[in-house]
Amino acid sequence: MPSLRDTIAADLRTQITAGHLQAGARLPSEPRLAAQYKVSTPTLRNALALLQAEGLIDKIHGKGNYVRPPLRRLMDAEGHLTPDADLHVTIRTTNLRARGDLIPLLKVPSRTPLTEFLYLTHQGKRLHSLARVYVPRDLASAEMPCRRSGVKQSRDQVCVRLPTLEEASILRITSTLAVLSITRVSTDTMGRVVEAALLTLPSDRTDALFITHHTTSAGEKGQEG
């Protein structure tokens, strides 16, 4: 039997998908919704949290809950987002020294000079994702990271976790909303790490697609036909 939380979420979900609650519309106040469904405020908030995690509503502090516009799919091909009329990126550059987790990630001595590129991707007025790219300063240049020549291999590690307080603040999400975290380490032909990228995407606006291309070996080619 569905819980009260799931029943409320299902009813509101149906109203949103059927168009009875339009994109941009403000939902009734939480106390009013709780009275309407005859549940406690915490139960009502748990139901709203489900819809927020699904990307159907936004909770704006001090203003209330609003129906979100339909999400637009952004495809990532070889590290580059497809062009989108509402998509723009701001970049901040900072010089710093290797410390903490950056030392084993980049395989450099402590306090090695680095350049950090902070990418903030916006979709319309909404923050879509953030990425921090670290490059040893002797390799840093005006050339954009991820487009640099000499990269032989890139290795991606993907996990789902809760955001740090800083990430939640930058992305304007709650600290209880999971994020998709991607760590990409790129090396050159000598095995030297030339770039480390840390990408953070909120789970309510992320859809990951992995495509593997299989090549046929020379021996297998000879057996074909």
JSON list of C-alpha atoms in Angstrom, two decimals:
[
{"chain": "A", "resi": 1, "resn": "MET", "atom": "CA", "xyz": [0.00, 0.00, 0.00]},
{"chain": "A", "resi": 2, "resn": "PRO", "atom": "CA", "xyz": [1.48, 3.40, -0.96]},
{"chain": "A", "resi": 3, "resn": "SER", "atom": "CA", "xyz": [2.47, 5.69, 1.89]},
{"chain": "A", "resi": 4, "resn": "LEU", "atom": "CA", "xyz": [0.77, 9.07, 2.41]},
{"chain": "A", "resi": 5, "resn": "ARG", "atom": "CA", "xyz": [3.90, 10.73, 1.07]},
{"chain": "A", "resi": 6, "resn": "ASP", "atom": "CA", "xyz": [3.80, 8.72, -2.16]},
{"chain": "A", "resi": 7, "resn": "THR", "atom": "CA", "xyz": [0.04, 9.24, -2.58]},
{"chain": "A", "resi": 8, "resn": "ILE", "atom": "CA", "xyz": [0.36, 13.02, -2.27]},
{"chain": "A", "resi": 9, "resn": "ALA", "atom": "CA", "xyz": [3.35, 13.11, -4.62]},
{"chain": "A", "resi": 10, "resn": "ALA", "atom": "CA", "xyz": [1.47, 11.00, -7.17]},
{"chain": "A", "resi": 11, "resn": "ASP", "atom": "CA", "xyz": [-1.54, 13.34, -7.09]},
{"chain": "A", "resi": 12, "resn": "LEU", "atom": "CA", "xyz": [0.54, 16.48, -7.52]},
{"chain": "A", "resi": 13, "resn": "ARG", "atom": "CA", "xyz": [2.64, 14.76, -10.21]},
{"chain": "A", "resi": 14, "resn": "THR", "atom": "CA", "xyz": [-0.51, 13.96, -12.16]},
{"chain": "A", "resi": 15, "resn": "GLN", "atom": "CA", "xyz": [-1.71, 17.57, -11.89]},
{"chain": "A", "resi": 16, "resn": "ILE", "atom": "CA", "xyz": [1.63, 18.82, -13.20]},
{"chain": "A", "resi": 17, "resn": "THR", "atom": "CA", "xyz": [1.99, 16.35, -16.08]},
{"chain": "A", "resi": 18, "resn": "ALA", "atom": "CA", "xyz": [-1.66, 16.85, -17.10]},
{"chain": "A", "resi": 19, "resn": "GLY", "atom": "CA", "xyz": [-1.15, 20.61, -17.23]},
{"chain": "A", "resi": 20, "resn": "HIS", "atom": "CA", "xyz": [-3.55, 21.48, -14.42]},
{"chain": "A", "resi": 21, "resn": "LEU", "atom": "CA", "xyz": [-0.56, 23.04, -12.65]},
{"chain": "A", "resi": 22, "resn": "GLN", "atom": "CA", "xyz": [1.28, 25.09, -15.28]},
{"chain": "A", "resi": 23, "resn": "ALA", "atom": "CA", "xyz": [5.03, 25.70, -15.48]},
{"chain": "A", "resi": 24, "resn": "GLY", "atom": "CA", "xyz": [5.92, 28.65, -13.28]},
{"chain": "A", "resi": 25, "resn": "ALA", "atom": "CA", "xyz": [2.78, 28.33, -11.16]},
{"chain": "A", "resi": 26, "resn": "ARG", "atom": "CA", "xyz": [3.17, 28.65, -7.41]},
{"chain": "A", "resi": 27, "resn": "LEU", "atom": "CA", "xyz": [1.80, 25.75, -5.41]},
{"chain": "A", "resi": 28, "resn": "PRO", "atom": "CA", "xyz": [-0.47, 26.49, -2.44]},
{"chain": "A", "resi": 29, "resn": "SER", "atom": "CA", "xyz": [1.41, 27.10, 0.81]},
{"chain": "A", "resi": 30, "resn": "GLU", "atom": "CA", "xyz": [2.67, 24.04, 2.67]},
{"chain": "A", "resi": 31, "resn": "PRO", "atom": "CA", "xyz": [0.24, 24.50, 5.60]},
{"chain": "A", "resi": 32, "resn": "ARG", "atom": "CA", "xyz": [-2.64, 24.79, 3.13]},
{"chain": "A", "resi": 33, "resn": "LEU", "atom": "CA", "xyz": [-1.56, 21.67, 1.21]},
{"chain": "A", "resi": 34, "resn": "ALA", "atom": "CA", "xyz": [-1.10, 19.76, 4.48]},
{"chain": "A", "resi": 35, "resn": "ALA", "atom": "CA", "xyz": [-4.65, 20.70, 5.50]},
{"chain": "A", "resi": 36, "resn": "GLN", "atom": "CA", "xyz": [-5.97, 19.78, 2.05]},
{"chain": "A", "resi": 37, "resn": "TYR", "atom": "CA", "xyz": [-4.44, 16.29, 2.20]},
{"chain": "A", "resi": 38, "resn": "LYS", "atom": "CA", "xyz": [-5.10, 15.96, 5.95]},
{"chain": "A", "resi": 39, "resn": "VAL", "atom": "CA", "xyz": [-1.49, 15.17, 6.81]},
{"chain": "A", "resi": 40, "resn": "SER", "atom": "CA", "xyz": [1.22, 16.71, 8.96]},
{"chain": "A", "resi": 41, "resn": "THR", "atom": "CA", "xyz": [3.52, 19.37, 7.52]},
{"chain": "A", "resi": 42, "resn": "PRO", "atom": "CA", "xyz": [6.60, 17.05, 7.66]},
{"chain": "A", "resi": 43, "resn": "THR", "atom": "CA", "xyz": [4.71, 14.40, 5.61]},
{"chain": "A", "resi": 44, "resn": "LEU", "atom": "CA", "xyz": [3.70, 17.04, 3.08]},
{"chain": "A", "resi": 45, "resn": "ARG", "atom": "CA", "xyz": [7.29, 18.29, 2.82]},
{"chain": "A", "resi": 46, "resn": "ASN", "atom": "CA", "xyz": [8.53, 14.74, 2.22]},
{"chain": "A", "resi": 47, "resn": "ALA", "atom": "CA", "xyz": [6.11, 14.46, -0.70]},
{"chain": "A", "resi": 48, "resn": "LEU", "atom": "CA", "xyz": [7.30, 17.78, -2.13]},
{"chain": "A", "resi": 49, "resn": "ALA", "atom": "CA", "xyz": [10.90, 16.62, -1.73]},
{"chain": "A", "resi": 50, "resn": "LEU", "atom": "CA", "xyz": [10.14, 13.66, -4.03]},
{"chain": "A", "resi": 51, "resn": "LEU", "atom": "CA", "xyz": [8.82, 16.01, -6.73]},
{"chain": "A", "resi": 52, "resn": "GLN", "atom": "CA", "xyz": [11.82, 18.28, -6.31]},
{"chain": "A", "resi": 53, "resn": "ALA", "atom": "CA", "xyz": [14.19, 15.34, -6.73]},
{"chain": "A", "resi": 54, "resn": "GLU", "atom": "CA", "xyz": [12.33, 14.40, -9.93]},
{"chain": "A", "resi": 55, "resn": "GLY", "atom": "CA", "xyz": [12.82, 17.92, -11.28]},
{"chain": "A", "resi": 56, "resn": "LEU", "atom": "CA", "xyz": [9.10, 18.76, -11.28]},
{"chain": "A", "resi": 57, "resn": "ILE", "atom": "CA", "xyz": [9.12, 21.58, -8.72]},
{"chain": "A", "resi": 58, "resn": "ASP", "atom": "CA", "xyz": [11.51, 24.13, -7.28]},
{"chain": "A", "resi": 59, "resn": "LYS", "atom": "CA", "xyz": [11.54, 25.22, -3.65]},
{"chain": "A", "resi": 60, "resn": "ILE", "atom": "CA", "xyz": [12.57, 28.87, -3.37]},
{"chain": "A", "resi": 61, "resn": "HIS", "atom": "CA", "xyz": [13.45, 29.90, 0.16]},
{"chain": "A", "resi": 62, "resn": "GLY", "atom": "CA", "xyz": [11.05, 32.49, 1.51]},
{"chain": "A", "resi": 63, "resn": "LYS", "atom": "CA", "xyz": [8.78, 32.32, -1.55]},
{"chain": "A", "resi": 64, "resn": "GLY", "atom": "CA", "xyz": [7.36, 28.82, -1.82]},
{"chain": "A", "resi": 65, "resn": "ASN", "atom": "CA", "xyz": [7.21, 25.90, -4.24]},
{"chain": "A", "resi": 66, "resn": "TYR", "atom": "CA", "xyz": [6.92, 26.44, -7.99]},
{"chain": "A", "resi": 67, "resn": "VAL", "atom": "CA", "xyz": [6.30, 24.14, -10.95]},
{"chain": "A", "resi": 68, "resn": "ARG", "atom": "CA", "xyz": [9.44, 23.91, -13.04]},
{"chain": "A", "resi": 69, "resn": "PRO", "atom": "CA", "xyz": [9.46, 24.32, -16.82]},
{"chain": "A", "resi": 70, "resn": "PRO", "atom": "CA", "xyz": [10.14, 21.05, -18.69]},
{"chain": "A", "resi": 71, "resn": "LEU", "atom": "CA", "xyz": [13.82, 20.16, -18.61]},
{"chain": "A", "resi": 72, "resn": "ARG", "atom": "CA", "xyz": [15.72, 20.43, -21.88]},
{"chain": "A", "resi": 73, "resn": "ARG", "atom": "CA", "xyz": [18.19, 17.64, -22.60]},
{"chain": "A", "resi": 74, "resn": "LEU", "atom": "CA", "xyz": [21.82, 18.75, -22.95]},
{"chain": "A", "resi": 75, "resn": "MET", "atom": "CA", "xyz": [24.01, 16.16, -24.64]},
{"chain": "A", "resi": 76, "resn": "ASP", "atom": "CA", "xyz": [27.68, 15.87, -23.73]},
{"chain": "A", "resi": 77, "resn": "ALA", "atom": "CA", "xyz": [29.77, 14.69, -26.68]},
{"chain": "A", "resi": 78, "resn": "GLU", "atom": "CA", "xyz": [33.49, 14.22, -25.99]},
{"chain": "A", "resi": 79, "resn": "GLY", "atom": "CA", "xyz": [33.38, 16.64, -23.10]},
{"chain": "A", "resi": 80, "resn": "HIS", "atom": "CA", "xyz": [31.52, 19.41, -24.93]},
{"chain": "A", "resi": 81, "resn": "LEU", "atom": "CA", "xyz": [27.89, 20.36, -24.34]},
{"chain": "A", "resi": 82, "resn": "THR", "atom": "CA", "xyz": [25.80, 20.78, -27.46]},
{"chain": "A", "resi": 83, "resn": "PRO", "atom": "CA", "xyz": [24.95, 24.40, -28.30]},
{"chain": "A", "resi": 84, "resn": "ASP", "atom": "CA", "xyz": [21.77, 25.68, -26.69]},
{"chain": "A", "resi": 85, "resn": "ALA", "atom": "CA", "xyz": [20.13, 29.08, -27.00]},
{"chain": "A", "resi": 86, "resn": "ASP", "atom": "CA", "xyz": [19.71, 29.34, -23.22]},
{"chain": "A", "resi": 87, "resn": "LEU", "atom": "CA", "xyz": [23.11, 27.86, -22.32]},
{"chain": "A", "resi": 88, "resn": "HIS", "atom": "CA", "xyz": [26.09, 29.98, -21.35]},
{"chain": "A", "resi": 89, "resn": "VAL", "atom": "CA", "xyz": [29.23, 29.41, -19.32]},
{"chain": "A", "resi": 90, "resn": "THR", "atom": "CA", "xyz": [31.18, 31.74, -17.06]},
{"chain": "A", "resi": 91, "resn": "ILE", "atom": "CA", "xyz": [34.82, 30.95, -16.29]},
{"chain": "A", "resi": 92, "resn": "ARG", "atom": "CA", "xyz": [36.95, 32.13, -13.38]},
{"chain": "A", "resi": 93, "resn": "THR", "atom": "CA", "xyz": [40.69, 31.50, -13.26]},
{"chain": "A", "resi": 94, "resn": "THR", "atom": "CA", "xyz": [42.72, 31.25, -10.05]},
{"chain": "A", "resi": 95, "resn": "ASN", "atom": "CA", "xyz": [46.39, 30.43, -9.38]},
{"chain": "A", "resi": 96, "resn": "LEU", "atom": "CA", "xyz": [47.01, 28.23, -6.35]},
{"chain": "A", "resi": 97, "resn": "ARG", "atom": "CA", "xyz": [49.29, 25.55, -4.90]},
{"chain": "A", "resi": 98, "resn": "ALA", "atom": "CA", "xyz": [48.65, 21.80, -4.85]},
{"chain": "A", "resi": 99, "resn": "ARG", "atom": "CA", "xyz": [47.24, 20.70, -1.53]},
{"chain": "A", "resi": 100, "resn": "GLY", "atom": "CA", "xyz": [45.08, 17.98, 0.00]},
{"chain": "A", "resi": 101, "resn": "ASP", "atom": "CA", "xyz": [43.39, 15.65, -2.50]},
{"chain": "A", "resi": 102, "resn": "LEU", "atom": "CA", "xyz": [44.88, 17.54, -5.47]},
{"chain": "A", "resi": 103, "resn": "ILE", "atom": "CA", "xyz": [48.35, 16.13, -4.74]},
{"chain": "A", "resi": 104, "resn": "PRO", "atom": "CA", "xyz": [47.52, 12.42, -5.44]},
{"chain": "A", "resi": 105, "resn": "LEU", "atom": "CA", "xyz": [44.96, 13.37, -8.09]},
{"chain": "A", "resi": 106, "resn": "LEU", "atom": "CA", "xyz": [47.49, 15.26, -10.20]},
{"chain": "A", "resi": 107, "resn": "LYS", "atom": "CA", "xyz": [50.47, 13.19, -9.00]},
{"chain": "A", "resi": 108, "resn": "VAL", "atom": "CA", "xyz": [52.48, 16.29, -8.13]},
{"chain": "A", "resi": 109, "resn": "PRO", "atom": "CA", "xyz": [54.50, 17.35, -5.07]},
{"chain": "A", "resi": 110, "resn": "SER", "atom": "CA", "xyz": [52.88, 19.44, -2.39]},
{"chain": "A", "resi": 111, "resn": "ARG", "atom": "CA", "xyz": [52.61, 23.16, -3.25]},
{"chain": "A", "resi": 112, "resn": "THR", "atom": "CA", "xyz": [53.18, 22.62, -6.97]},
{"chain": "A", "resi": 113, "resn": "PRO", "atom": "CA", "xyz": [51.86, 25.73, -8.79]},
{"chain": "A", "resi": 114, "resn": "LEU", "atom": "CA", "xyz": [48.45, 25.03, -10.38]},
{"chain": "A", "resi": 115, "resn": "THR", "atom": "CA", "xyz": [45.84, 26.94, -12.33]},
{"chain": "A", "resi": 116, "resn": "GLU", "atom": "CA", "xyz": [42.19, 26.36, -11.45]},
{"chain": "A", "resi": 117, "resn": "PHE", "atom": "CA", "xyz": [39.47, 26.98, -14.03]},
{"chain": "A", "resi": 118, "resn": "LEU", "atom": "CA", "xyz": [36.03, 27.29, -12.40]},
{"chain": "A", "resi": 119, "resn": "TYR", "atom": "CA", "xyz": [33.21, 26.72, -14.93]},
{"chain": "A", "resi": 120, "resn": "LEU", "atom": "CA", "xyz": [29.65, 27.69, -14.03]},
{"chain": "A", "resi": 121, "resn": "THR", "atom": "CA", "xyz": [27.14, 26.51, -16.64]},
{"chain": "A", "resi": 122, "resn": "HIS", "atom": "CA", "xyz": [23.80, 28.32, -16.75]},
{"chain": "A", "resi": 123, "resn": "GLN", "atom": "CA", "xyz": [20.66, 27.24, -18.55]},
{"chain": "A", "resi": 124, "resn": "GLY", "atom": "CA", "xyz": [18.66, 30.42, -18.81]},
{"chain": "A", "resi": 125, "resn": "LYS", "atom": "CA", "xyz": [18.72, 31.93, -15.30]},
{"chain": "A", "resi": 126, "resn": "ARG", "atom": "CA", "xyz": [19.27, 28.55, -13.67]},
{"chain": "A", "resi": 127, "resn": "LEU", "atom": "CA", "xyz": [22.64, 27.10, -12.72]},
{"chain": "A", "resi": 128, "resn": "HIS", "atom": "CA", "xyz": [23.02, 23.77, -14.49]},
{"chain": "A", "resi": 129, "resn": "SER", "atom": "CA", "xyz": [26.38, 22.49, -13.26]},
{"chain": "A", "resi": 130, "resn": "LEU", "atom": "CA", "xyz": [29.79, 23.46, -11.99]},
{"chain": "A", "resi": 131, "resn": "ALA", "atom": "CA", "xyz": [33.23, 22.14, -12.87]},
{"chain": "A", "resi": 132, "resn": "ARG", "atom": "CA", "xyz": [36.68, 22.74, -11.46]},
{"chain": "A", "resi": 133, "resn": "VAL", "atom": "CA", "xyz": [39.57, 21.99, -13.81]},
{"chain": "A", "resi": 134, "resn": "TYR", "atom": "CA", "xyz": [43.12, 21.87, -12.44]},
{"chain": "A", "resi": 135, "resn": "VAL", "atom": "CA", "xyz": [46.21, 22.13, -14.65]},
{"chain": "A", "resi": 136, "resn": "PRO", "atom": "CA", "xyz": [49.89, 22.28, -13.58]},
{"chain": "A", "resi": 137, "resn": "ARG", "atom": "CA", "xyz": [50.85, 25.89, -14.16]},
{"chain": "A", "resi": 138, "resn": "ASP", "atom": "CA", "xyz": [53.75, 25.01, -16.46]},
{"chain": "A", "resi": 139, "resn": "LEU", "atom": "CA", "xyz": [51.15, 23.44, -18.75]},
{"chain": "A", "resi": 140, "resn": "ALA", "atom": "CA", "xyz": [48.45, 26.09, -18.37]},
{"chain": "A", "resi": 141, "resn": "SER", "atom": "CA", "xyz": [47.86, 28.44, -21.28]},
{"chain": "A", "resi": 142, "resn": "ALA", "atom": "CA", "xyz": [45.14, 30.36, -23.02]},
{"chain": "A", "resi": 143, "resn": "GLU", "atom": "CA", "xyz": [44.10, 27.09, -24.62]},
{"chain": "A", "resi": 144, "resn": "MET", "atom": "CA", "xyz": [40.85, 25.81, -23.12]},
{"chain": "A", "resi": 145, "resn": "PRO", "atom": "CA", "xyz": [41.12, 22.73, -20.88]},
{"chain": "A", "resi": 146, "resn": "CYS", "atom": "CA", "xyz": [39.72, 19.53, -22.45]},
{"chain": "A", "resi": 147, "resn": "ARG", "atom": "CA", "xyz": [40.77, 20.86, -25.89]},
{"chain": "A", "resi": 148, "resn": "ARG", "atom": "CA", "xyz": [44.48, 20.71, -25.26]},
{"chain": "A", "resi": 149, "resn": "SER", "atom": "CA", "xyz": [46.62, 18.65, -27.64]},
{"chain": "A", "resi": 150, "resn": "GLY", "atom": "CA", "xyz": [48.88, 15.89, -26.35]},
{"chain": "A", "resi": 151, "resn": "VAL", "atom": "CA", "xyz": [46.24, 14.13, -24.25]},
{"chain": "A", "resi": 152, "resn": "LYS", "atom": "CA", "xyz": [46.53, 10.38, -24.76]},
{"chain": "A", "resi": 153, "resn": "GLN", "atom": "CA", "xyz": [44.02, 9.06, -22.25]},
{"chain": "A", "resi": 154, "resn": "SER", "atom": "CA", "xyz": [41.17, 10.36, -20.09]},
{"chain": "A", "resi": 155, "resn": "ARG", "atom": "CA", "xyz": [39.77, 8.32, -17.24]},
{"chain": "A", "resi": 156, "resn": "ASP", "atom": "CA", "xyz": [36.38, 9.10, -15.70]},
{"chain": "A", "resi": 157, "resn": "GLN", "atom": "CA", "xyz": [35.25, 8.08, -12.22]},
{"chain": "A", "resi": 158, "resn": "VAL", "atom": "CA", "xyz": [31.53, 8.56, -11.51]},
{"chain": "A", "resi": 159, "resn": "CYS", "atom": "CA", "xyz": [29.75, 8.49, -8.16]},
{"chain": "A", "resi": 160, "resn": "VAL", "atom": "CA", "xyz": [26.58, 9.79, -6.53]},
{"chain": "A", "resi": 161, "resn": "ARG", "atom": "CA", "xyz": [26.93, 11.65, -3.24]},
{"chain": "A", "resi": 162, "resn": "LEU", "atom": "CA", "xyz": [25.55, 14.53, -1.22]},
{"chain": "A", "resi": 163, "resn": "PRO", "atom": "CA", "xyz": [26.90, 17.97, -2.14]},
{"chain": "A", "resi": 164, "resn": "THR", "atom": "CA", "xyz": [29.39, 19.84, -0.03]},
{"chain": "A", "resi": 165, "resn": "LEU", "atom": "CA", "xyz": [28.09, 23.00, 1.63]},
{"chain": "A", "resi": 166, "resn": "GLU", "atom": "CA", "xyz": [30.00, 25.05, -0.95]},
{"chain": "A", "resi": 167, "resn": "GLU", "atom": "CA", "xyz": [28.50, 23.12, -3.88]},
{"chain": "A", "resi": 168, "resn": "ALA", "atom": "CA", "xyz": [24.98, 23.41, -2.45]},
{"chain": "A", "resi": 169, "resn": "SER", "atom": "CA", "xyz": [25.47, 27.16, -2.05]},
{"chain": "A", "resi": 170, "resn": "ILE", "atom": "CA", "xyz": [26.85, 27.69, -5.56]},
{"chain": "A", "resi": 171, "resn": "LEU", "atom": "CA", "xyz": [24.24, 25.50, -7.28]},
{"chain": "A", "resi": 172, "resn": "ARG", "atom": "CA", "xyz": [21.42, 26.80, -5.04]},
{"chain": "A", "resi": 173, "resn": "ILE", "atom": "CA", "xyz": [20.25, 23.34, -4.05]},
{"chain": "A", "resi": 174, "resn": "THR", "atom": "CA", "xyz": [19.47, 21.75, -0.71]},
{"chain": "A", "resi": 175, "resn": "SER", "atom": "CA", "xyz": [22.21, 19.82, 1.05]},
{"chain": "A", "resi": 176, "resn": "THR", "atom": "CA", "xyz": [19.99, 16.70, 0.93]},
{"chain": "A", "resi": 177, "resn": "LEU", "atom": "CA", "xyz": [19.73, 16.60, -2.89]},
{"chain": "A", "resi": 178, "resn": "ALA", "atom": "CA", "xyz": [22.22, 14.10, -4.32]},
{"chain": "A", "resi": 179, "resn": "VAL", "atom": "CA", "xyz": [24.67, 15.16, -7.01]},
{"chain": "A", "resi": 180, "resn": "LEU", "atom": "CA", "xyz": [26.38, 13.24, -9.78]},
{"chain": "A", "resi": 181, "resn": "SER", "atom": "CA", "xyz": [30.12, 13.68, -9.33]},
{"chain": "A", "resi": 182, "resn": "ILE", "atom": "CA", "xyz": [32.47, 12.98, -12.25]},
{"chain": "A", "resi": 183, "resn": "THR", "atom": "CA", "xyz": [36.24, 13.07, -11.85]},
{"chain": "A", "resi": 184, "resn": "ARG", "atom": "CA", "xyz": [38.14, 13.07, -15.15]},
{"chain": "A", "resi": 185, "resn": "VAL", "atom": "CA", "xyz": [41.94, 12.68, -15.15]},
{"chain": "A", "resi": 186, "resn": "SER", "atom": "CA", "xyz": [43.78, 13.18, -18.46]},
{"chain": "A", "resi": 187, "resn": "THR", "atom": "CA", "xyz": [47.34, 11.99, -19.08]},
{"chain": "A", "resi": 188, "resn": "ASP", "atom": "CA", "xyz": [49.84, 12.48, -21.89]},
{"chain": "A", "resi": 189, "resn": "THR", "atom": "CA", "xyz": [51.95, 9.91, -23.75]},
{"chain": "A", "resi": 190, "resn": "MET", "atom": "CA", "xyz": [54.50, 9.95, -20.90]},
{"chain": "A", "resi": 191, "resn": "GLY", "atom": "CA", "xyz": [51.84, 9.13, -18.31]},
{"chain": "A", "resi": 192, "resn": "ARG", "atom": "CA", "xyz": [51.98, 12.61, -16.82]},
{"chain": "A", "resi": 193, "resn": "VAL", "atom": "CA", "xyz": [48.69, 14.07, -15.55]},
{"chain": "A", "resi": 194, "resn": "VAL", "atom": "CA", "xyz": [48.04, 17.16, -17.64]},
{"chain": "A", "resi": 195, "resn": "GLU", "atom": "CA", "xyz": [44.57, 17.93, -16.34]},
{"chain": "A", "resi": 196, "resn": "ALA", "atom": "CA", "xyz": [42.09, 16.93, -13.63]},
{"chain": "A", "resi": 197, "resn": "ALA", "atom": "CA", "xyz": [38.43, 17.95, -13.97]},
{"chain": "A", "resi": 198, "resn": "LEU", "atom": "CA", "xyz": [35.88, 17.71, -11.16]},
{"chain": "A", "resi": 199, "resn": "LEU", "atom": "CA", "xyz": [32.32, 18.01, -12.51]},
{"chain": "A", "resi": 200, "resn": "THR", "atom": "CA", "xyz": [29.28, 18.32, -10.23]},
{"chain": "A", "resi": 201, "resn": "LEU", "atom": "CA", "xyz": [25.72, 17.97, -11.56]},
{"chain": "A", "resi": 202, "resn": "PRO", "atom": "CA", "xyz": [22.55, 18.06, -9.43]},
{"chain": "A", "resi": 203, "resn": "SER", "atom": "CA", "xyz": [20.64, 14.79, -9.73]},
{"chain": "A", "resi": 204, "resn": "ASP", "atom": "CA", "xyz": [17.33, 16.55, -10.48]},
{"chain": "A", "resi": 205, "resn": "ARG", "atom": "CA", "xyz": [18.66, 17.92, -13.77]},
{"chain": "A", "resi": 206, "resn": "THR", "atom": "CA", "xyz": [21.07, 15.21, -14.92]},
{"chain": "A", "resi": 207, "resn": "ASP", "atom": "CA", "xyz": [20.68, 12.29, -17.31]},
{"chain": "A", "resi": 208, "resn": "ALA", "atom": "CA", "xyz": [23.87, 10.34, -18.02]},
{"chain": "A", "resi": 209, "resn": "LEU", "atom": "CA", "xyz": [24.35, 8.44, -21.28]},
{"chain": "A", "resi": 210, "resn": "PHE", "atom": "CA", "xyz": [27.39, 6.20, -21.81]},
{"chain": "A", "resi": 211, "resn": "ILE", "atom": "CA", "xyz": [28.28, 4.91, -25.29]},
{"chain": "A", "resi": 212, "resn": "THR", "atom": "CA", "xyz": [31.03, 2.32, -25.83]},
{"chain": "A", "resi": 213, "resn": "HIS", "atom": "CA", "xyz": [32.51, 1.84, -29.31]},
{"chain": "A", "resi": 214, "resn": "HIS", "atom": "CA", "xyz": [33.88, -1.68, -29.86]},
{"chain": "A", "resi": 215, "resn": "THR", "atom": "CA", "xyz": [36.62, -2.20, -32.41]},
{"chain": "A", "resi": 216, "resn": "THR", "atom": "CA", "xyz": [37.28, -5.44, -34.28]},
{"chain": "A", "resi": 217, "resn": "SER", "atom": "CA", "xyz": [40.77, -6.91, -33.97]},
{"chain": "A", "resi": 218, "resn": "ALA", "atom": "CA", "xyz": [42.75, -8.00, -37.01]},
{"chain": "A", "resi": 219, "resn": "GLY", "atom": "CA", "xyz": [42.25, -11.68, -36.12]},
{"chain": "A", "resi": 220, "resn": "GLU", "atom": "CA", "xyz": [38.50, -11.26, -35.84]},
{"chain": "A", "resi": 221, "resn": "LYS", "atom": "CA", "xyz": [38.40, -9.44, -39.17]},
{"chain": "A", "resi": 222, "resn": "GLY", "atom": "CA", "xyz": [40.08, -12.46, -40.84]},
{"chain": "A", "resi": 223, "resn": "GLN", "atom": "CA", "xyz": [37.34, -14.75, -39.52]},
{"chain": "A", "resi": 224, "resn": "GLU", "atom": "CA", "xyz": [34.49, -12.63, -40.82]},
{"chain": "A", "resi": 225, "resn": "GLY", "atom": "CA", "xyz": [32.56, -13.75, -43.91]}
]
